[in-house]
PDB file of C-alpha atoms in Angstrom:
ATOM      1  CA  MET A   1       0.000   0.000   0.000  1.00 44.00           C
ATOM      2  CA  ALA A   2       2.741   2.419   0.973  1.00 45.00           C
ATOM      3  CA  SER A   3       4.546   1.989  -2.351  1.00 46.00           C
ATOM      4  CA  ASP A   4       1.459   3.182  -4.269  1.00 47.00           C
ATOM      5  CA  THR A   5       1.063   6.317  -2.189  1.00 45.00           C
ATOM      6  CA  PRO A   6       1.667   9.448  -4.262  1.00 45.00           C
ATOM      7  CA  LYS A   7       4.373  11.631  -2.771  1.00 44.00           C
ATOM      8  CA  ALA A   8       3.854  15.353  -2.348  1.00 45.00           C
ATOM      9  CA  SER A   9       5.889  16.944  -5.100  1.00 45.00           C
ATOM     10  CA  GLY A  10       8.770  19.274  -4.306  1.00 43.00           C
ATOM     11  CA  GLN A  11       9.067  18.179  -0.679  1.00 43.00           C
ATOM     12  CA  ALA A  12      12.440  16.669   0.144  1.00 39.00           C
ATOM     13  CA  GLU A  13      11.656  16.237   3.843  1.00 54.00           C
ATOM     14  CA  PRO A  14       8.413  14.590   4.925  1.00 50.00           C
ATOM     15  CA  PRO A  15       6.482  16.526   7.572  1.00 55.00           C
ATOM     16  CA  ARG A  16       7.524  15.591  11.058  1.00 86.00           C
ATOM     17  CA  LEU A  17       4.689  14.173  13.103  1.00 94.00           C
ATOM     18  CA  LEU A  18       4.950  13.560  16.864  1.00 96.00           C
ATOM     19  CA  LEU A  19       2.464  11.195  18.505  1.00 97.00           C
ATOM     20  CA  VAL A  20       2.202  11.655  22.264  1.00 97.00           C
ATOM     21  CA  THR A  21       0.804   8.645  24.121  1.00 97.00           C
ATOM     22  CA  ARG A  22       0.055   8.954  27.849  1.00 96.00           C
ATOM     23  CA  SER A  23      -2.255   5.977  28.507  1.00 95.00           C
ATOM     24  CA  PRO A  24      -1.523   2.498  29.870  1.00 96.00           C
ATOM     25  CA  PRO A  25      -1.786  -0.318  27.282  1.00 96.00           C
ATOM     26  CA  TYR A  26      -4.943  -1.980  28.610  1.00 94.00           C
ATOM     27  CA  GLY A  27      -8.212  -0.688  30.070  1.00 91.00           C
ATOM     28  CA  SER A  28      -8.965   1.713  27.236  1.00 92.00           C
ATOM     29  CA  SER A  29      -8.348   1.858  23.499  1.00 94.00           C
ATOM     30  CA  LEU A  30      -6.279   5.069  23.571  1.00 95.00           C
ATOM     31  CA  ALA A  31      -2.855   3.418  23.578  1.00 96.00           C
ATOM     32  CA  ARG A  32      -3.848   1.188  20.722  1.00 95.00           C
ATOM     33  CA  SER A  33      -5.186   4.165  18.772  1.00 96.00           C
ATOM     34  CA  ALA A  34      -1.800   5.875  19.078  1.00 97.00           C
ATOM     35  CA  LEU A  35      -0.032   2.872  17.551  1.00 96.00           C
ATOM     36  CA  ASP A  36      -2.656   2.505  14.824  1.00 95.00           C
ATOM     37  CA  THR A  37      -2.135   6.157  13.959  1.00 96.00           C
ATOM     38  CA  ALA A  38       1.630   5.651  13.917  1.00 96.00           C
ATOM     39  CA  LEU A  39       1.276   2.747  11.482  1.00 95.00           C
ATOM     40  CA  ALA A  40      -1.111   4.722   9.272  1.00 95.00           C
ATOM     41  CA  ALA A  41       1.187   7.756   9.267  1.00 95.00           C
ATOM     42  CA  ALA A  42       4.182   5.581   8.405  1.00 94.00           C
ATOM     43  CA  ALA A  43       2.255   4.091   5.474  1.00 94.00           C
ATOM     44  CA  PHE A  44       1.961   7.633   4.124  1.00 92.00           C
ATOM     45  CA  ASP A  45       5.688   8.291   4.596  1.00 90.00           C
ATOM     46  CA  MET A  46       5.102  10.842   7.349  1.00 90.00           C
ATOM     47  CA  ALA A  47       7.972   9.435   9.444  1.00 89.00           C
ATOM     48  CA  PRO A  48       6.140   9.662  12.779  1.00 95.00           C
ATOM     49  CA  ALA A  49       7.964   9.775  16.094  1.00 95.00           C
ATOM     50  CA  LEU A  50       6.400   8.358  19.269  1.00 96.00           C
ATOM     51  CA  LEU A  51       6.705   9.952  22.699  1.00 97.00           C
ATOM     52  CA  PHE A  52       5.729   7.751  25.657  1.00 97.00           C
ATOM     53  CA  LEU A  53       4.771  10.005  28.560  1.00 97.00           C
ATOM     54  CA  ASP A  54       3.353   9.354  32.016  1.00 96.00           C
ATOM     55  CA  HIS A  55       1.335   6.089  32.092  1.00 96.00           C
ATOM     56  CA  GLY A  56       2.327   5.567  28.456  1.00 97.00           C
ATOM     57  CA  VAL A  57       5.666   4.071  29.544  1.00 97.00           C
ATOM     58  CA  LEU A  58       3.707   1.052  30.867  1.00 97.00           C
ATOM     59  CA  GLN A  59       3.107   0.107  27.226  1.00 97.00           C
ATOM     60  CA  LEU A  60       6.809  -0.747  26.951  1.00 97.00           C
ATOM     61  CA  LEU A  61       6.899  -3.582  29.519  1.00 96.00           C
ATOM     62  CA  PRO A  62       8.420  -6.661  27.882  1.00 94.00           C
ATOM     63  CA  GLN A  63       6.735 -10.070  28.043  1.00 92.00           C
ATOM     64  CA  GLN A  64       3.122  -8.899  27.880  1.00 95.00           C
ATOM     65  CA  GLU A  65       0.777 -11.857  27.446  1.00 94.00           C
ATOM     66  CA  GLY A  66      -2.402 -10.755  25.711  1.00 87.00           C
ATOM     67  CA  ALA A  67      -3.680 -14.331  25.750  1.00 87.00           C
ATOM     68  CA  ALA A  68      -3.994 -14.217  29.554  1.00 89.00           C
ATOM     69  CA  SER A  69      -6.935 -11.841  29.137  1.00 87.00           C
ATOM     70  CA  GLU A  70      -7.956 -12.937  25.650  1.00 86.00           C
ATOM     71  CA  THR A  71      -6.861  -9.604  24.197  1.00 85.00           C
ATOM     72  CA  ARG A  72      -4.215  -8.708  21.608  1.00 86.00           C
ATOM     73  CA  SER A  73      -0.834  -8.101  23.148  1.00 88.00           C
ATOM     74  CA  HIS A  74       0.105  -4.444  22.962  1.00 91.00           C
ATOM     75  CA  GLY A  75       3.760  -5.429  23.169  1.00 90.00           C
ATOM     76  CA  LYS A  76       3.530  -7.431  19.956  1.00 89.00           C
ATOM     77  CA  VAL A  77       2.265  -4.383  18.049  1.00 89.00           C
ATOM     78  CA  LEU A  78       5.085  -2.304  19.511  1.00 90.00           C
ATOM     79  CA  ASP A  79       7.623  -4.891  18.367  1.00 89.00           C
ATOM     80  CA  SER A  80       6.386  -4.448  14.803  1.00 90.00           C
ATOM     81  CA  LEU A  81       7.078  -0.691  14.660  1.00 91.00           C
ATOM     82  CA  PRO A  82      10.632  -1.020  13.226  1.00 90.00           C
ATOM     83  CA  LEU A  83       9.163  -2.972  10.297  1.00 91.00           C
ATOM     84  CA  TYR A  84       7.277   0.197   9.385  1.00 91.00           C
ATOM     85  CA  ASP A  85      10.379   2.383   9.733  1.00 89.00           C
ATOM     86  CA  ILE A  86       9.071   3.919  12.945  1.00 91.00           C
ATOM     87  CA  ASP A  87      12.471   4.221  14.563  1.00 86.00           C
ATOM     88  CA  ARG A  88      12.174   7.383  16.628  1.00 93.00           C
ATOM     89  CA  ILE A  89      10.832   6.446  20.046  1.00 95.00           C
ATOM     90  CA  TYR A  90      11.177   8.674  23.091  1.00 96.00           C
ATOM     91  CA  VAL A  91      10.507   7.668  26.703  1.00 98.00           C
ATOM     92  CA  ASP A  92       9.722   9.890  29.698  1.00 97.00           C
ATOM     93  CA  ALA A  93      12.534   9.433  32.271  1.00 97.00           C
ATOM     94  CA  ALA A  94      10.464  10.698  35.210  1.00 97.00           C
ATOM     95  CA  ALA A  95       7.643   8.257  34.438  1.00 97.00           C
ATOM     96  CA  LEU A  96      10.085   5.323  34.395  1.00 97.00           C
ATOM     97  CA  LEU A  97      11.210   6.339  37.893  1.00 97.00           C
ATOM     98  CA  HIS A  98       7.627   6.806  39.074  1.00 96.00           C
ATOM     99  CA  PHE A  99       6.781   3.210  38.215  1.00 97.00           C
ATOM    100  CA  GLY A 100      10.141   1.739  39.302  1.00 97.00           C
ATOM    101  CA  LEU A 101      10.933   0.783  35.705  1.00 97.00           C
ATOM    102  CA  GLN A 102      14.265   2.590  35.317  1.00 95.00           C
ATOM    103  CA  ASP A 103      16.071  -0.745  34.707  1.00 95.00           C
ATOM    104  CA  MET A 104      13.543  -2.055  32.175  1.00 95.00           C
ATOM    105  CA  PRO A 105      14.957  -3.054  28.769  1.00 94.00           C
ATOM    106  CA  LEU A 106      13.623  -0.623  26.161  1.00 94.00           C
ATOM    107  CA  PRO A 107      13.114  -1.021  22.394  1.00 91.00           C
ATOM    108  CA  ALA A 108      16.390  -0.640  20.480  1.00 88.00           C
ATOM    109  CA  ALA A 109      15.295   2.665  18.963  1.00 87.00           C
ATOM    110  CA  ALA A 110      14.168   4.172  22.258  1.00 94.00           C
ATOM    111  CA  GLU A 111      15.768   7.254  23.730  1.00 96.00           C
ATOM    112  CA  VAL A 112      15.059   8.289  27.329  1.00 98.00           C
ATOM    113  CA  VAL A 113      14.280  12.003  27.612  1.00 97.00           C
ATOM    114  CA  ASP A 114      13.923  14.359  30.571  1.00 97.00           C
ATOM    115  CA  SER A 115      11.584  17.329  30.832  1.00 95.00           C
ATOM    116  CA  THR A 116      13.917  19.560  28.810  1.00 96.00           C
ATOM    117  CA  GLY A 117      14.212  16.931  26.092  1.00 94.00           C
ATOM    118  CA  ILE A 118      10.433  16.571  25.931  1.00 94.00           C
ATOM    119  CA  ARG A 119      10.079  20.319  25.476  1.00 93.00           C
ATOM    120  CA  ALA A 120      12.645  20.228  22.643  1.00 92.00           C
ATOM    121  CA  LEU A 121      10.698  17.428  20.940  1.00 92.00           C
ATOM    122  CA  LEU A 122       7.436  19.356  21.145  1.00 92.00           C
ATOM    123  CA  GLU A 123       9.131  22.427  19.686  1.00 90.00           C
ATOM    124  CA  GLY A 124      11.005  20.575  16.962  1.00 89.00           C
ATOM    125  CA  CYS A 125       8.167  18.854  15.145  1.00 91.00           C
ATOM    126  CA  ASP A 126       5.575  20.241  12.746  1.00 91.00           C
ATOM    127  CA  HIS A 127       2.473  18.432  14.049  1.00 93.00           C
ATOM    128  CA  ILE A 128       1.525  16.907  17.405  1.00 94.00           C
ATOM    129  CA  LEU A 129      -1.259  14.407  18.076  1.00 96.00           C
ATOM    130  CA  SER A 130      -2.061  13.400  21.681  1.00 95.00           C
ATOM    131  CA  PHE A 131      -3.568  10.118  22.842  1.00 96.00           C
TER     132      PHE A 131
ATOM    133  CA  MET B   1     -12.199  -6.905  57.583  1.00 93.00           C
ATOM    134  CA  ILE B   2     -12.808  -5.409  54.167  1.00 97.00           C
ATOM    135  CA  LEU B   3     -11.677  -6.644  50.770  1.00 97.00           C
ATOM    136  CA  HIS B   4     -10.567  -3.750  48.573  1.00 97.00           C
ATOM    137  CA  THR B   5     -10.470  -4.438  44.830  1.00 98.00           C
ATOM    138  CA  LEU B   6      -8.239  -1.794  43.281  1.00 98.00           C
ATOM    139  CA  ASN B   7      -8.427  -1.211  39.531  1.00 98.00           C
ATOM    140  CA  ALA B   8      -6.628   2.114  39.022  1.00 97.00           C
ATOM    141  CA  SER B   9      -3.038   2.889  38.133  1.00 96.00           C
ATOM    142  CA  PRO B  10      -0.503   4.131  40.719  1.00 96.00           C
ATOM    143  CA  GLY B  11      -0.684   7.919  40.639  1.00 90.00           C
ATOM    144  CA  SER B  12      -4.447   8.089  40.046  1.00 94.00           C
ATOM    145  CA  THR B  13      -6.793   9.628  42.615  1.00 95.00           C
ATOM    146  CA  ALA B  14      -8.692   6.321  42.985  1.00 96.00           C
ATOM    147  CA  PHE B  15      -5.413   4.615  43.919  1.00 97.00           C
ATOM    148  CA  ASP B  16      -4.663   7.250  46.562  1.00 96.00           C
ATOM    149  CA  HIS B  17      -8.193   7.204  47.977  1.00 95.00           C
ATOM    150  CA  CYS B  18      -8.107   3.432  48.284  1.00 97.00           C
ATOM    151  CA  LEU B  19      -4.796   3.450  50.145  1.00 96.00           C
ATOM    152  CA  ALA B  20      -6.115   6.082  52.527  1.00 95.00           C
ATOM    153  CA  GLN B  21      -8.904   3.681  53.570  1.00 95.00           C
ATOM    154  CA  VAL B  22      -7.064   0.356  53.791  1.00 97.00           C
ATOM    155  CA  ALA B  23      -6.559  -1.015  57.324  1.00 96.00           C
ATOM    156  CA  ALA B  24      -4.034  -3.590  58.505  1.00 97.00           C
ATOM    157  CA  ASP B  25      -6.536  -6.467  58.767  1.00 95.00           C
ATOM    158  CA  ASP B  26      -8.002  -5.818  55.299  1.00 97.00           C
ATOM    159  CA  GLY B  27      -7.323  -7.632  52.052  1.00 98.00           C
ATOM    160  CA  LEU B  28      -6.240  -5.770  48.919  1.00 98.00           C
ATOM    161  CA  LEU B  29      -6.544  -7.142  45.395  1.00 98.00           C
ATOM    162  CA  LEU B  30      -4.738  -5.413  42.519  1.00 98.00           C
ATOM    163  CA  MET B  31      -6.401  -5.815  39.144  1.00 98.00           C
ATOM    164  CA  GLY B  32      -6.507  -4.023  35.784  1.00 97.00           C
ATOM    165  CA  ASN B  33      -4.205  -1.002  35.738  1.00 97.00           C
ATOM    166  CA  ALA B  34      -3.419  -1.405  39.454  1.00 98.00           C
ATOM    167  CA  VAL B  35      -1.207  -4.425  38.728  1.00 98.00           C
ATOM    168  CA  TYR B  36       1.732  -2.064  38.005  1.00 98.00           C
ATOM    169  CA  ALA B  37       1.902  -1.401  41.769  1.00 98.00           C
ATOM    170  CA  ALA B  38       3.072  -5.012  42.179  1.00 98.00           C
ATOM    171  CA  LEU B  39       6.341  -4.325  40.294  1.00 98.00           C
ATOM    172  CA  ALA B  40       9.208  -5.095  42.670  1.00 97.00           C
ATOM    173  CA  ASN B  41      10.810  -1.654  42.253  1.00 96.00           C
ATOM    174  CA  ALA B  42       7.600   0.387  42.197  1.00 97.00           C
ATOM    175  CA  PRO B  43       7.519   3.215  44.752  1.00 97.00           C
ATOM    176  CA  ALA B  44       3.776   2.488  45.007  1.00 97.00           C
ATOM    177  CA  LEU B  45       4.569  -0.973  46.384  1.00 97.00           C
ATOM    178  CA  ALA B  46       6.220   0.538  49.461  1.00 97.00           C
ATOM    179  CA  ARG B  47       2.993   2.414  50.136  1.00 97.00           C
ATOM    180  CA  LEU B  48       0.983  -0.807  49.788  1.00 97.00           C
ATOM    181  CA  ARG B  49       3.305  -2.613  52.216  1.00 97.00           C
ATOM    182  CA  ALA B  50       2.949   0.206  54.749  1.00 97.00           C
ATOM    183  CA  THR B  51      -0.802  -0.448  55.016  1.00 97.00           C
ATOM    184  CA  GLY B  52      -0.151  -3.878  56.552  1.00 97.00           C
ATOM    185  CA  ALA B  53      -2.959  -5.354  54.445  1.00 98.00           C
ATOM    186  CA  ARG B  54      -2.593  -8.727  52.725  1.00 98.00           C
ATOM    187  CA  LEU B  55      -1.621  -8.013  49.103  1.00 98.00           C
ATOM    188  CA  HIS B  56      -2.963  -9.974  46.147  1.00 98.00           C
ATOM    189  CA  VAL B  57      -2.835  -9.497  42.394  1.00 98.00           C
ATOM    190  CA  LEU B  58      -5.081 -11.041  39.763  1.00 98.00           C
ATOM    191  CA  GLU B  59      -2.686 -13.336  37.941  1.00 98.00           C
ATOM    192  CA  ASP B  60      -4.234 -13.033  34.468  1.00 98.00           C
ATOM    193  CA  ASP B  61      -4.108  -9.228  34.586  1.00 98.00           C
ATOM    194  CA  ALA B  62      -0.490  -9.238  35.776  1.00 98.00           C
ATOM    195  CA  ARG B  63       0.523 -11.571  32.957  1.00 97.00           C
ATOM    196  CA  THR B  64      -1.313  -9.499  30.352  1.00 97.00           C
ATOM    197  CA  ALA B  65       0.508  -6.343  31.470  1.00 97.00           C
ATOM    198  CA  GLY B  66       3.931  -8.020  31.504  1.00 97.00           C
ATOM    199  CA  VAL B  67       4.260  -7.408  35.243  1.00 98.00           C
ATOM    200  CA  THR B  68       4.690 -11.046  36.314  1.00 97.00           C
ATOM    201  CA  PRO B  69       8.441 -11.394  35.501  1.00 97.00           C
ATOM    202  CA  GLN B  70       9.293  -8.349  37.661  1.00 96.00           C
ATOM    203  CA  MET B  71       6.700  -8.878  40.372  1.00 97.00           C
ATOM    204  CA  SER B  72       7.364  -8.478  44.098  1.00 98.00           C
ATOM    205  CA  GLU B  73       7.276 -11.632  46.238  1.00 97.00           C
ATOM    206  CA  ASP B  74       5.227  -9.686  48.787  1.00 97.00           C
ATOM    207  CA  VAL B  75       2.217  -9.860  46.476  1.00 98.00           C
ATOM    208  CA  LEU B  76       0.331 -13.130  46.071  1.00 98.00           C
ATOM    209  CA  ALA B  77      -0.841 -13.923  42.529  1.00 98.00           C
ATOM    210  CA  ILE B  78      -4.313 -15.472  42.561  1.00 98.00           C
ATOM    211  CA  ASP B  79      -6.753 -16.862  39.994  1.00 98.00           C
ATOM    212  CA  PHE B  80     -10.503 -16.238  39.782  1.00 97.00           C
ATOM    213  CA  ASP B  81     -11.373 -19.145  42.097  1.00 98.00           C
ATOM    214  CA  ALA B  82      -9.144 -17.653  44.784  1.00 98.00           C
ATOM    215  CA  PHE B  83     -10.781 -14.255  44.121  1.00 98.00           C
ATOM    216  CA  VAL B  84     -14.165 -15.836  44.901  1.00 98.00           C
ATOM    217  CA  ALA B  85     -12.716 -17.411  48.048  1.00 98.00           C
ATOM    218  CA  LEU B  86     -11.339 -14.001  49.118  1.00 97.00           C
ATOM    219  CA  SER B  87     -14.793 -12.489  48.621  1.00 96.00           C
ATOM    220  CA  GLU B  88     -16.255 -15.164  50.889  1.00 97.00           C
ATOM    221  CA  GLN B  89     -13.668 -14.487  53.599  1.00 97.00           C
ATOM    222  CA  HIS B  90     -14.478 -10.784  53.824  1.00 97.00           C
ATOM    223  CA  ALA B  91     -17.864  -9.528  55.005  1.00 94.00           C
ATOM    224  CA  ARG B  92     -17.554  -6.383  52.873  1.00 95.00           C
ATOM    225  CA  GLN B  93     -15.996  -5.571  49.542  1.00 96.00           C
ATOM    226  CA  VAL B  94     -15.173  -2.131  48.131  1.00 96.00           C
ATOM    227  CA  ALA B  95     -14.348  -1.565  44.477  1.00 96.00           C
ATOM    228  CA  TRP B  96     -11.976   1.311  43.678  1.00 96.00           C
ATOM    229  CA  PHE B  97     -11.676   2.296  40.017  1.00 96.00           C
TER     230      PHE B  97
END
């Protein structure tokens, strides 16, 4: 599908889209919507970046077992992001501390950012969508 | 003796309100987004311990969230049958969500 998408002419750089996700992976559909949007944006060559803030860092726990609750594993969807060239992932340092997850293994592309770094991300992109 | 079922993430107002009402001879069951409080390094776990209540977590929810591999040994993982048994052992049950 992505290969058939017409590119905007005369634009060397695709617009930079930042998706901010602040919800835990289960209990509502917000976290899933953020990933679905990321995949859709990637299919249109928008090169989205993902920022996991607040409760959003709970989405990154390894070894999630969706089958235990007969739901789809959020972790499995996250693992597929590199296949869609979504390789800019930012993680809220303060939230990791809040949940005692500072030693958790993160996705290879993930970069831990503090409050100043988060501000720089928000300033540096063209569009921001919050989930 | 009250059984508190807590289904709210650490940091939420429901979580704080529940902890404010838990007494030492109560039972506390973590489920849904509360299972993250069972992580061994979670600051929220220290607050749960301080209540003196018996701590349980719904095993299926903990596994779904990926909490089980890093879970504190102070929290007892239980299945739905044990949840029913807990309900029978406590005269009252409060749901926090």
